[in-house]
Coordinates of C-alpha atoms in Angstrom, one line a residue:
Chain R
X1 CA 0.0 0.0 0.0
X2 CA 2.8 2.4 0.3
X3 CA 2.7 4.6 -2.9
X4 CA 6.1 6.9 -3.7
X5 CA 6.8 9.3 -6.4
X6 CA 10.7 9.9 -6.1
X7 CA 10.7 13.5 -5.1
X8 CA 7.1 13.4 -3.0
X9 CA 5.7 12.6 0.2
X10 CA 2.7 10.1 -0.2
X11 CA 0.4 9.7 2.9
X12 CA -1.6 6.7 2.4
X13 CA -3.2 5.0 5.5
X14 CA -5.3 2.0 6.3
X15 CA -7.9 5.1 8.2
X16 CA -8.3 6.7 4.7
X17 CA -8.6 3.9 1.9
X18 CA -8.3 4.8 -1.9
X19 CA -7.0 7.8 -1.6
X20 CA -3.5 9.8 -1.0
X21 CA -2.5 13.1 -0.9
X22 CA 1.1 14.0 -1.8
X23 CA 3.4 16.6 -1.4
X24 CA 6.3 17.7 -3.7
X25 CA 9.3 17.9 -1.3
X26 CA 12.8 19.5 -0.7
X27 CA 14.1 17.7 1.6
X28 CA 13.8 15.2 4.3
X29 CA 14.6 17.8 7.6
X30 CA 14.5 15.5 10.1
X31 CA 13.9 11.2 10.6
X32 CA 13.8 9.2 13.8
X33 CA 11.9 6.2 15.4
X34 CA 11.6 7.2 19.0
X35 CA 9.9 4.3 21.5
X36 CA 6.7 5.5 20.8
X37 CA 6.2 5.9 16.4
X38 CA 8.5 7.2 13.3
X39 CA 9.3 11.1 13.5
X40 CA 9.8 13.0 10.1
X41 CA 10.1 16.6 9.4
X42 CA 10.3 17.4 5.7
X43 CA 10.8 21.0 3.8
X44 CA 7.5 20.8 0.9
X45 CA 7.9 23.0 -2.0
X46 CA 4.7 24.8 -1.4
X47 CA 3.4 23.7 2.4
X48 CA 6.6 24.9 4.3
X49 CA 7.6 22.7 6.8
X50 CA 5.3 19.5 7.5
X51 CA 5.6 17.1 10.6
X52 CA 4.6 13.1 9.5
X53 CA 4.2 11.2 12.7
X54 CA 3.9 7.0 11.4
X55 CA 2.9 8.0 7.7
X56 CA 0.4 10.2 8.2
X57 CA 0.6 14.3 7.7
X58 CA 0.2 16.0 11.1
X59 CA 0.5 19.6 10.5
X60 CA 2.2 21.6 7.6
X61 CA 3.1 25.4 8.0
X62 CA 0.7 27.0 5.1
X63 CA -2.4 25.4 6.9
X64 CA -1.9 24.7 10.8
X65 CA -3.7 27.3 11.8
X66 CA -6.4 26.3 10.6
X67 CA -6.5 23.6 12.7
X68 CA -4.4 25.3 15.8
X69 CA -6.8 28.1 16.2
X70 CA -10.0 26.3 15.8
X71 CA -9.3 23.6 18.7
X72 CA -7.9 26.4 21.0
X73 CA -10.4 29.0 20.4
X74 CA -13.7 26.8 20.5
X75 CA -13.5 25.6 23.8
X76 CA -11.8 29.0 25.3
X77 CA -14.0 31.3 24.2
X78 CA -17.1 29.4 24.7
X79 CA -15.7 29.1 28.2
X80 CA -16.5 32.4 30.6
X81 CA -13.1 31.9 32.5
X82 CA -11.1 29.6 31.1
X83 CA -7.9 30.1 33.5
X84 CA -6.8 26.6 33.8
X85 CA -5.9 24.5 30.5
X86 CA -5.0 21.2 30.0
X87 CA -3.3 19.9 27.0
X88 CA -2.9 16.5 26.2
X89 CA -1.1 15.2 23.2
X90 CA 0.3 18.5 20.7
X91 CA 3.8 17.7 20.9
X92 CA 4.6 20.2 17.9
X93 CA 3.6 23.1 20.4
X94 CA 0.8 25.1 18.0
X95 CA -2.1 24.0 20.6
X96 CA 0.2 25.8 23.2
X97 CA 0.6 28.7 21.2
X98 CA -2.7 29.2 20.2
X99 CA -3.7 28.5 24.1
X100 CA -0.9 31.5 25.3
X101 CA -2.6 33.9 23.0
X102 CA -5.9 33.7 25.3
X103 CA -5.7 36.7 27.8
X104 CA -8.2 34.5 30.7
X105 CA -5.3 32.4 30.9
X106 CA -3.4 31.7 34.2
X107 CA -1.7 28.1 33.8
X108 CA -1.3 26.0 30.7
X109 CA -0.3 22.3 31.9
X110 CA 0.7 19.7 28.4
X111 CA 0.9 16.4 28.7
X112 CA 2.6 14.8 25.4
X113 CA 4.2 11.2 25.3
X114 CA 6.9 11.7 22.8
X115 CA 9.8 14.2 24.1
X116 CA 11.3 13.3 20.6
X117 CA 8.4 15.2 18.8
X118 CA 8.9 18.6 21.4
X119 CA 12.4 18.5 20.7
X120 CA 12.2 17.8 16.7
X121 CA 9.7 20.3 16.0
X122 CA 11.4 23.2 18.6
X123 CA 14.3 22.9 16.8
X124 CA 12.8 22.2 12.9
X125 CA 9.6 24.1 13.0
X126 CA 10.2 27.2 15.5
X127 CA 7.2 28.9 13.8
X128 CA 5.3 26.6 16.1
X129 CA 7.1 27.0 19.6
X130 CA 6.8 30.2 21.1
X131 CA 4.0 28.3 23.9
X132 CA 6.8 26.7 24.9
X133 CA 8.7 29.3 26.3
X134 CA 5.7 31.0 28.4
X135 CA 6.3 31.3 31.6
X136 CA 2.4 29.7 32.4
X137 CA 3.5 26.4 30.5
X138 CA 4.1 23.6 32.4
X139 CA 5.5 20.7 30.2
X140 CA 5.0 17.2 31.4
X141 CA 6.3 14.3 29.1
X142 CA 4.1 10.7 30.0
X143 CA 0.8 8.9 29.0
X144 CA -2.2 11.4 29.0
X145 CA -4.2 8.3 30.6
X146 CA -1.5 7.7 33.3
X147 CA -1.3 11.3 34.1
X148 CA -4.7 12.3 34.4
X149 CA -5.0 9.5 37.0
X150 CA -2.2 11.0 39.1
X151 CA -2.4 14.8 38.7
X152 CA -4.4 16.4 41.5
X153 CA -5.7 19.5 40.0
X154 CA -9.0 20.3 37.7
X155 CA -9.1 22.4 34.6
X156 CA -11.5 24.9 33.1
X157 CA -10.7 23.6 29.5
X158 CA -8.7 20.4 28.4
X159 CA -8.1 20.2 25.0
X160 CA -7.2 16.8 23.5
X161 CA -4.5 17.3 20.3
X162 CA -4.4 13.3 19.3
X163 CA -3.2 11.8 16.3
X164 CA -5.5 9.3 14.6
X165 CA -6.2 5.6 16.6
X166 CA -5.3 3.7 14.0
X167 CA -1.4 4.2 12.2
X168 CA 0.0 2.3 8.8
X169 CA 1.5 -0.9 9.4
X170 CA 2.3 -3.2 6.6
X171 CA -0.4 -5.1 7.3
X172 CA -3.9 -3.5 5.3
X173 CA -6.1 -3.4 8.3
X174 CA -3.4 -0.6 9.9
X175 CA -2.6 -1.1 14.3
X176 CA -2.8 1.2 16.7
X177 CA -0.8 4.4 17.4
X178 CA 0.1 5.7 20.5
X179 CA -2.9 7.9 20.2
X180 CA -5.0 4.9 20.6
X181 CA -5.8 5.4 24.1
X182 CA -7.2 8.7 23.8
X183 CA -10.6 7.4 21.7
X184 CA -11.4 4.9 24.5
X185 CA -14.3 5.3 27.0
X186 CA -11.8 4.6 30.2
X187 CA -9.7 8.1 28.8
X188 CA -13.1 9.8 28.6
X189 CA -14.2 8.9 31.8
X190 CA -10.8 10.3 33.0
X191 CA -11.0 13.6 31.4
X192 CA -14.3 14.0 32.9
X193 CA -13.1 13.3 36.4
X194 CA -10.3 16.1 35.8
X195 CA -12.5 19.3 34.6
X196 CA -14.2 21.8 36.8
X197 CA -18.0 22.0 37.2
X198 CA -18.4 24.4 34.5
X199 CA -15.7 22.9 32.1
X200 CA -15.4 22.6 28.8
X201 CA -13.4 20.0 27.1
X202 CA -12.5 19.8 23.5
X203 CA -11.5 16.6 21.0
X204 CA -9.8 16.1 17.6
X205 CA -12.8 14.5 15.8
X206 CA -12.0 13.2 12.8
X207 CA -13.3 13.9 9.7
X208 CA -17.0 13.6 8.6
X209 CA -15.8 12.3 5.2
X210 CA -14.4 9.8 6.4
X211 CA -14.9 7.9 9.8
X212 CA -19.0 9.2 10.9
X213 CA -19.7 6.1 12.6
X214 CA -16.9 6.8 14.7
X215 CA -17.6 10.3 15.7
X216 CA -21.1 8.9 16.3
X217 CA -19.8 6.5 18.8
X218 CA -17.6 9.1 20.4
X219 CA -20.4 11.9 20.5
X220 CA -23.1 8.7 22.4
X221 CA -20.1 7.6 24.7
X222 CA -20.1 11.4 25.5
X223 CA -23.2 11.7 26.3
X224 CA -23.6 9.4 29.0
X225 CA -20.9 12.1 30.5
X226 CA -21.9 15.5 29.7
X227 CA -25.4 17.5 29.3
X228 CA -23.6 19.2 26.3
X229 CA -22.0 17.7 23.5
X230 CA -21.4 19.5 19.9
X231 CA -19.4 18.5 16.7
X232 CA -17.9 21.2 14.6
X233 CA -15.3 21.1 11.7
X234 CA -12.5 23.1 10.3
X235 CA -11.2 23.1 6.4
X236 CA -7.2 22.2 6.6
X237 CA -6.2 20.8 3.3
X238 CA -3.6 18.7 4.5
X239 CA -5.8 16.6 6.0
X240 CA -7.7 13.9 4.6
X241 CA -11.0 15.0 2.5
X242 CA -9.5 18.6 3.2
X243 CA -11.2 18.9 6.7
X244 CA -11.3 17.9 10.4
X245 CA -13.6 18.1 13.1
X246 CA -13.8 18.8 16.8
X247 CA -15.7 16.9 19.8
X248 CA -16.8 19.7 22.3
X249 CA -18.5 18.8 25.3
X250 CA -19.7 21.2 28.4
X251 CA -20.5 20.1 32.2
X252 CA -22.7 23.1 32.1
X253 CA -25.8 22.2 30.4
X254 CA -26.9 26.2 29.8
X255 CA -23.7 26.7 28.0
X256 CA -23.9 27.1 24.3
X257 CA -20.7 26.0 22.7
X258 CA -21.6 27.6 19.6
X259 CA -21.7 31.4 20.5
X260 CA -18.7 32.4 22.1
X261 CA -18.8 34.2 25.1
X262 CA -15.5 36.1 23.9
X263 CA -16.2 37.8 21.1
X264 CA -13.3 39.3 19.3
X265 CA -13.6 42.4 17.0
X266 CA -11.3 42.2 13.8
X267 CA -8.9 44.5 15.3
X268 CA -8.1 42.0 18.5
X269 CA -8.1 39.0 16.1
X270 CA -5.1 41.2 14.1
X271 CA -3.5 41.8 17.3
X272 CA -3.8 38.0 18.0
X273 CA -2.3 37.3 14.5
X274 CA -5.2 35.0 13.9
X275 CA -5.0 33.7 10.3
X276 CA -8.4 31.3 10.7
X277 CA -10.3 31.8 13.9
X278 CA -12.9 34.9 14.3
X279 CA -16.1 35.0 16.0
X280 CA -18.4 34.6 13.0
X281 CA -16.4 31.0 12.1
X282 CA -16.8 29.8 15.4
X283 CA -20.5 29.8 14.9
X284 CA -20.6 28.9 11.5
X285 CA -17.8 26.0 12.3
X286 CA -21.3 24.0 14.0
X287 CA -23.3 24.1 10.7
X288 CA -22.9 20.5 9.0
X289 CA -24.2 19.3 6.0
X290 CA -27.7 17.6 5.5
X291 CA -25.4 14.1 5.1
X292 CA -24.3 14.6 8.8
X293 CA -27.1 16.4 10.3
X294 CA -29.3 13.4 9.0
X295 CA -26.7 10.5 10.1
X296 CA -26.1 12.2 13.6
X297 CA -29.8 12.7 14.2
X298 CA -30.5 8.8 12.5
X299 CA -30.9 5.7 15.4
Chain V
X1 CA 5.0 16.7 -14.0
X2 CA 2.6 13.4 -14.7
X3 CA 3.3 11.3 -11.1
X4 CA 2.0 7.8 -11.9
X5 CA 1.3 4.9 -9.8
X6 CA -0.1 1.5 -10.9
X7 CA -3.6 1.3 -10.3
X8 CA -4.7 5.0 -9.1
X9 CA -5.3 8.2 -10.8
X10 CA -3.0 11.0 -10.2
X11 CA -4.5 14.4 -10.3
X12 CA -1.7 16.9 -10.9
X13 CA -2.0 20.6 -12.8
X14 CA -0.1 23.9 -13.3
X15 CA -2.8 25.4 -11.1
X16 CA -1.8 23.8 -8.2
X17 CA 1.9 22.8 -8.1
X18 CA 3.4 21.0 -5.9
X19 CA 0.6 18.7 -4.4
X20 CA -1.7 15.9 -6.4
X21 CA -4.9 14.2 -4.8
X22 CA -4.9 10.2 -5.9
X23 CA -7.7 7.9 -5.8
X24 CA -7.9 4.0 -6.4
X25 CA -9.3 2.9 -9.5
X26 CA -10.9 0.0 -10.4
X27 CA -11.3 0.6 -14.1
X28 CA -11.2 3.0 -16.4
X29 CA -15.1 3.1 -18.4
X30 CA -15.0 5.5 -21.2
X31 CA -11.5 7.1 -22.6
X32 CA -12.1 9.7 -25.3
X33 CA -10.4 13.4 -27.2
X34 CA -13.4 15.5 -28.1
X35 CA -12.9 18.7 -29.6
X36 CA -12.3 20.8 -27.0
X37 CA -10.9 18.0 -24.0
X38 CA -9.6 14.7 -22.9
X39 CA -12.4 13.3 -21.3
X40 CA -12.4 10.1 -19.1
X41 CA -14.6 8.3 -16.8
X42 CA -13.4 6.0 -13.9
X43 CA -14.8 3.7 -11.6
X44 CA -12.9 4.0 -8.2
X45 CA -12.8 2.0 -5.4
X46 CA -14.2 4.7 -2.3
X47 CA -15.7 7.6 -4.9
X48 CA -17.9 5.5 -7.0
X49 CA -17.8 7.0 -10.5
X50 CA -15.8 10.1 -11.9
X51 CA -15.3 12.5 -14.5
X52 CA -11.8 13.6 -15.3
X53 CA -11.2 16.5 -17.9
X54 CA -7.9 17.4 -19.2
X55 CA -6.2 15.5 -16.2
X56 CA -8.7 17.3 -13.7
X57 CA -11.3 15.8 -11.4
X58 CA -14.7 17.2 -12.1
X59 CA -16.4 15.5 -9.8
X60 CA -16.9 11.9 -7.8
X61 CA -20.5 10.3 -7.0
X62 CA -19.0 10.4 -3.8
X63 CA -19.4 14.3 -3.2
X64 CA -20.4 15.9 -5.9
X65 CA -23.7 17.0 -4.2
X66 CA -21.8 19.1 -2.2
X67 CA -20.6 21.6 -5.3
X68 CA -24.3 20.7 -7.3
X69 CA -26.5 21.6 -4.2
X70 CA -24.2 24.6 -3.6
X71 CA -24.0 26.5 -6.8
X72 CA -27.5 25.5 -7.3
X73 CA -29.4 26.5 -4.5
X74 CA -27.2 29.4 -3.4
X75 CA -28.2 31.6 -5.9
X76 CA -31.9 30.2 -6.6
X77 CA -33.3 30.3 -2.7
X78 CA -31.7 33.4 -2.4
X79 CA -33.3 34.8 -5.2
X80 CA -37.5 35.7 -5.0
X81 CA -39.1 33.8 -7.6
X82 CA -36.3 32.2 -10.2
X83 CA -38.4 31.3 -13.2
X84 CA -36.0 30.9 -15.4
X85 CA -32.8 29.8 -15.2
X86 CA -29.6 29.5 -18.0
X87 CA -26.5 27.1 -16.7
X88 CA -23.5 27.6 -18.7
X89 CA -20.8 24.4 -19.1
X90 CA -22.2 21.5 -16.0
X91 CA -22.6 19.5 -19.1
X92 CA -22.2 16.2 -16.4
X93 CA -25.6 17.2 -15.7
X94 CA -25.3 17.5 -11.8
X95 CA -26.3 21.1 -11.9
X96 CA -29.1 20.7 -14.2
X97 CA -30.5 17.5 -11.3
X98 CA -30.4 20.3 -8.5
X99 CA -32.3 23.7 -10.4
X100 CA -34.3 20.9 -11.7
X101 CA -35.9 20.5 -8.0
X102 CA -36.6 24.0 -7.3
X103 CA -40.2 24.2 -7.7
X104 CA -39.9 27.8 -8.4
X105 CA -38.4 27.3 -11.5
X106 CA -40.3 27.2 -14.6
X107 CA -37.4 27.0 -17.7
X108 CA -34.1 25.7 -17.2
X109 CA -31.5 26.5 -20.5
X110 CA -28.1 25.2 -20.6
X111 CA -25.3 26.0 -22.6
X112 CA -22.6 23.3 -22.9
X113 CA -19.7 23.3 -25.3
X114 CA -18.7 19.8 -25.7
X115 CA -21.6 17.0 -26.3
X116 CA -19.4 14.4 -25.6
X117 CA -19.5 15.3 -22.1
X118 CA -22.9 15.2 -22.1
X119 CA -23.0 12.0 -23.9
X120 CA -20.5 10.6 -22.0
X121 CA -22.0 10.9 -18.5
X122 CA -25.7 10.5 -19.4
X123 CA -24.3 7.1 -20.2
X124 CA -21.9 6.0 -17.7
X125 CA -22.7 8.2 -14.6
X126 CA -26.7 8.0 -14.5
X127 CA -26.8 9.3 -11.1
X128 CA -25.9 12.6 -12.2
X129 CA -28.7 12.4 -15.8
X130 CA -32.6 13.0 -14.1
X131 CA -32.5 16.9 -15.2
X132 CA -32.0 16.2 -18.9
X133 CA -35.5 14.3 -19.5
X134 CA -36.8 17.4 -17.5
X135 CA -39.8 19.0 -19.9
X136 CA -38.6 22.5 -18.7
X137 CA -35.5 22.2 -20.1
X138 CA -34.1 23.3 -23.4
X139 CA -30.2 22.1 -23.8
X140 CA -27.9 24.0 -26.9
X141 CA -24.3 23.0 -27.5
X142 CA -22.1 25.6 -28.2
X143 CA -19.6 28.4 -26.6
X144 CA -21.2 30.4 -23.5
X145 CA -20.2 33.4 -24.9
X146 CA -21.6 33.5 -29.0
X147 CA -24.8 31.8 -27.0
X148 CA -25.0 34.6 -25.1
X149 CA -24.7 37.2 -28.0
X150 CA -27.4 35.2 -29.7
X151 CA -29.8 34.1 -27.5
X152 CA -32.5 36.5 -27.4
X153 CA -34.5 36.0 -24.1
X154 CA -33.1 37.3 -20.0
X155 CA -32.7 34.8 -16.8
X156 CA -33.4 35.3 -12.9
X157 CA -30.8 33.5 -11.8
X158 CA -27.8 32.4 -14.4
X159 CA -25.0 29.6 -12.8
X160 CA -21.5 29.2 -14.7
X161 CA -20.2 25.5 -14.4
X162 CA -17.0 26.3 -15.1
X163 CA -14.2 24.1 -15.1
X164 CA -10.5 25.3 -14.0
X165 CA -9.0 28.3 -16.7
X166 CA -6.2 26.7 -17.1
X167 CA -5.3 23.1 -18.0
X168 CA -2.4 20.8 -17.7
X169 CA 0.1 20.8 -20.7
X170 CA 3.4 19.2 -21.4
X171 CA 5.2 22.7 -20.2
X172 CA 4.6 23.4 -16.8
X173 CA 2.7 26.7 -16.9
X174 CA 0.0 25.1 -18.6
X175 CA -2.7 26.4 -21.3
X176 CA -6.1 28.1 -21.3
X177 CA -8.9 25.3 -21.1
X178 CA -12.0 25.2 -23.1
X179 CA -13.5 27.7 -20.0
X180 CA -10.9 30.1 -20.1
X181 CA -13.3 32.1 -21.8
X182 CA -15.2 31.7 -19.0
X183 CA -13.5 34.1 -17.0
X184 CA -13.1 37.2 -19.0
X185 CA -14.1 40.3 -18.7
X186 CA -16.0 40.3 -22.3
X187 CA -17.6 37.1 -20.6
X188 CA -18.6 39.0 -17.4
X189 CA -20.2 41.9 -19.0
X190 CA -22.7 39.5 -21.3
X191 CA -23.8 37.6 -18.4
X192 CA -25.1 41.1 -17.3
X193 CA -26.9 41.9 -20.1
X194 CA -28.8 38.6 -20.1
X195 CA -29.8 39.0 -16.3
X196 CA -33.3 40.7 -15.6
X197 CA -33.0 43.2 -13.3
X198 CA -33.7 41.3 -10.0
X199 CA -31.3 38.7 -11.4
X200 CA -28.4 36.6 -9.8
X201 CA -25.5 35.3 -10.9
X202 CA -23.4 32.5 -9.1
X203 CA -20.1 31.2 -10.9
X204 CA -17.6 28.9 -10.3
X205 CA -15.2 30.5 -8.1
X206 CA -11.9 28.3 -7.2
X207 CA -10.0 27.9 -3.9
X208 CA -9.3 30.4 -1.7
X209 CA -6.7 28.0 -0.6
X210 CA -4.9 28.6 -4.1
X211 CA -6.5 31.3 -5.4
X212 CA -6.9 34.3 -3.4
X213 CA -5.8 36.6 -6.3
X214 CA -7.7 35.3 -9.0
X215 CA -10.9 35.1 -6.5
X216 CA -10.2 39.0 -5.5
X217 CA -9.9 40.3 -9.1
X218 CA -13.1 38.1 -10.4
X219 CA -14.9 39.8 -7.4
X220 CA -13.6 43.3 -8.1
X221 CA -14.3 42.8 -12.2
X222 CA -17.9 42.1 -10.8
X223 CA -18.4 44.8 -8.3
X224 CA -17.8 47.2 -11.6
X225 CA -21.3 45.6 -12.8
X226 CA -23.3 44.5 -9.4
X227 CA -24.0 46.4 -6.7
X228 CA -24.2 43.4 -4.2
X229 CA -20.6 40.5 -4.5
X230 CA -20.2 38.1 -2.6
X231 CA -18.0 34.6 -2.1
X232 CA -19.3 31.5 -0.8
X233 CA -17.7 28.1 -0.5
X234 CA -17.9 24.5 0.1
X235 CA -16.2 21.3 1.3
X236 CA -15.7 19.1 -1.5
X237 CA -12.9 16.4 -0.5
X238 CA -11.6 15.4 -4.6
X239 CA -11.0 18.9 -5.4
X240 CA -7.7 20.9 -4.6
X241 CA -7.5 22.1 -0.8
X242 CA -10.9 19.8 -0.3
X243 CA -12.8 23.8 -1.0
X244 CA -14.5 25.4 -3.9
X245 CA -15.9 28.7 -3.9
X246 CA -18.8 30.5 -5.7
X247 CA -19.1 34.1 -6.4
X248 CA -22.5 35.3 -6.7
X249 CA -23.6 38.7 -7.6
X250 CA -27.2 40.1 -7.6
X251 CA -28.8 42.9 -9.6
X252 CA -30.5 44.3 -6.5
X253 CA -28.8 46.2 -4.4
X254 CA -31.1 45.3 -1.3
X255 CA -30.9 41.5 -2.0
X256 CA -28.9 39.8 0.9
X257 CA -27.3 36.5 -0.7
X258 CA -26.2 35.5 2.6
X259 CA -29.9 35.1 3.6
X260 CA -32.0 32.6 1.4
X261 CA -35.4 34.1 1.1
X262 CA -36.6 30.2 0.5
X263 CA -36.1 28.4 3.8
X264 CA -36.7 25.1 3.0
X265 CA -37.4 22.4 6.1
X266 CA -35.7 19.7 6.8
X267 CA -38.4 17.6 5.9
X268 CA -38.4 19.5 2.2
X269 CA -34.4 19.3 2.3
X270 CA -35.4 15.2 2.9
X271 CA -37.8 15.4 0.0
X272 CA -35.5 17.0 -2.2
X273 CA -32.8 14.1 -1.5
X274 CA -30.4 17.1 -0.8
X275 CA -27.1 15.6 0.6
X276 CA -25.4 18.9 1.6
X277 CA -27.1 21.9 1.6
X278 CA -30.1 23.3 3.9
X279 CA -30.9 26.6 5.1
X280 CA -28.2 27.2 8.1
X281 CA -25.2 26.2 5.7
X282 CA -26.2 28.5 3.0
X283 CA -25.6 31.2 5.4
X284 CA -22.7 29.5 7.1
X285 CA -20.9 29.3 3.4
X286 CA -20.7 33.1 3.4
X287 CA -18.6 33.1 6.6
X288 CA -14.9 33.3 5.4
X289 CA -11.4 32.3 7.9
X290 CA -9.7 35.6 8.7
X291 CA -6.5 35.1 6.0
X292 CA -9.7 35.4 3.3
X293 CA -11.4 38.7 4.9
X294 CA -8.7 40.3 5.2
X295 CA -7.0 39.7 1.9
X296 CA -10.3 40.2 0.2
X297 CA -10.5 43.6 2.3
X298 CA -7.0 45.1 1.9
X299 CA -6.2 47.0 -1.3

């Protein structure tokens, strides 16, 4: 199943079937297996830099924001106070930066299983790391499962920035990445356990495109947790099908994820150097097609 | 510039260099140089049929709905009473399928160039073929632009299935398509002429991932003739960036696009077998990421 032009990247994936998307590369930047997956940083022709964690495309330069800004900024600014964040997972640092832009903020805590990926894309992709530097940062390198079930403190927000379950193998049917653990209703549970009464917390949610009985499954499963529960999308073309979406879910059941309680005027969102989020897409991010609407609303 | 693997279709083009989109095939149906294109049909394995011009996707059964029920219904609910309705190029016929259900309308004219299109997909891509046995509709081949000189009658709403300007050629830069005409300024001015005065116009309007200049001078060319120009867009995963935009213009000045003035249910949007659009996301389609406003705001 592996696909290669000489001179391109090829991302094909058991997750994706019958189709690839390819970049035209400069060079290969960076390449190491650490304990947990295969680490690549290349230099595209037209994407800037681009971080490939096991195969699969997990940010490139021209579109991250996209992506960055839209997990960060639903859940904070749907949030009245959001002053304590939890990351978990977002090794290449954009979460954190988008997260240090928010003004509410008081403490940022990360938990990311791969030091490898910090240290690659610090060093590689610096137009990602400034959240790594800020002094409310506080960087912890483990299992988001295992550290959830030993930190002590609650959050306002916690953001989960997880690559996809399931990673290429050689094998067809793919195995499971180290991101795995994050889809499972044991990790859920957990995160619930660890936000405040009135918290928000906020998902990777795969595409629409691609996988909607799984971001059915995940949205019942969430449920059964919170009185609030909302999926919303973002266009990144990097990505399979050219789009990814978000799990948000909310302990307070008069919240409504989808006005944001911070409303930025252009000028803030300038000052911000926000290239994607604004107020009116946050709203408009909720809005699915009839396809969705009908399968999410179907027994 | 032609990447090739064994088994898949490679979609590369001067207009966006540096990446290609690739889908499994499982055959190829129909093979054939017309007049004015290479056209080809393929069955592939996750995007049931497609229609490839010159090298380009068209579309995929897969989500093709998404551009159809866009362009379509964009400028026809947002327009009072659309009675009669001219489509330029769609000769694939997925246009045609959509104005087809507005029950407003009451004569449908299309303009195609190239028959063999039209033959071509009646035959091997049914799904896309109801509009054409519809009695309200009158089909001429021919160029857009002499059938616009000619053609003696005016339209409410006119819709410009365009495909890409430029085409893929031996040389890298490309050359002008069989639509290139499509987006000149002689072209822009006749499409006026044939709108009554309440009319709208939506057309084709490429990625704002890729083509933010082309997009602003198209919509500053049509400010010159409208006094109300907007941009739209949808997620179509087998085009470039997974995005296509419209830009839709109206004759009246007090006309908000952004608003449909037919609101249709979701029990109408079920009866009309729409996959994609309804009422919230023709708003939501008018809500562009910050990078977009502002370019399309600076000078």
């Amino acid at each position: 199943m592996n696909l290669k032009f000489h001179g391109w990247f090829t991302e094909c994936s058991p997750m994706w079937p019958g189709q690839a998307f390819s970049l035209k590369i400069n060079k290969l930047i960076f390449d190491k297996k650490s304990q947990y997956q295969h680490i690549q940083i290349y230099e595209t022709e037209k994407y800037g830099r681009m971080l490939v964690l096991d195969g699969a495309i997990q940010l490139t330069e021209r579109d991250e924001a996209s992506y960055q800004e839209m997990l960060a900024f639903l859940p904070l600014n749907s949030h009245p106070n959001p002053e304590k964040v939890l990351v978990i997972g977002g090794g290449d640092g954009g979460i954190l930066r988008e997260v240090a832009k928010h003004p509410a903020v008081k403490e940022i805590v990360m938990c990311e299983i791969d030091d490898h990926v910090v240290a690659a894309c610090k060093e590689h992709i610096p137009s990602l790391a400034s959240g790594f530097s800020d002094p409310r940062v506080t960087l912890h390198f483990g299992d988001g499962m295992e550290f959830l079930g030993s930190h002590a403190g609650k959050f306002d927000v916690i953001i989960t920035d997880a690559s996809d379950p399931v990673v290429p193998d050689d094998d067809e049917a793919g195995k499971d990445g180290p991101a795995a653990t994050l889809f499972n209703d044991a990790f859920y549970a957990r995160l619930h356990e660890k936000l405040n009464p009135e918290g928000v917390l906020a998902c990777q949610g795969e595409s629409m495109w691609l996988h909607k009985d799984l971001i059915k499954g995940l949205m019942k499963k969430s449920r059964e947790l919170y009185p609030v529960v909302e999926y919303a999308y973002t266009c990144t073309p990097s990505y399979p099908c050219g789009q990814i979406g978000f799990i948000l879910c909310s302990k307070n059941p008069t919240l409504n994820l989808r006005v944001p309680v911070t409303k930025w005027t252009s000028e803030e969102v300038k000052r911000l150097k926000l290239k994607y989020y604004n107020t009116d897409i946050h709203s408009a991010s909720f809005v699915l097609p009839t396809f969705m609407t009908e399968f999410l609303s179907s027994d």
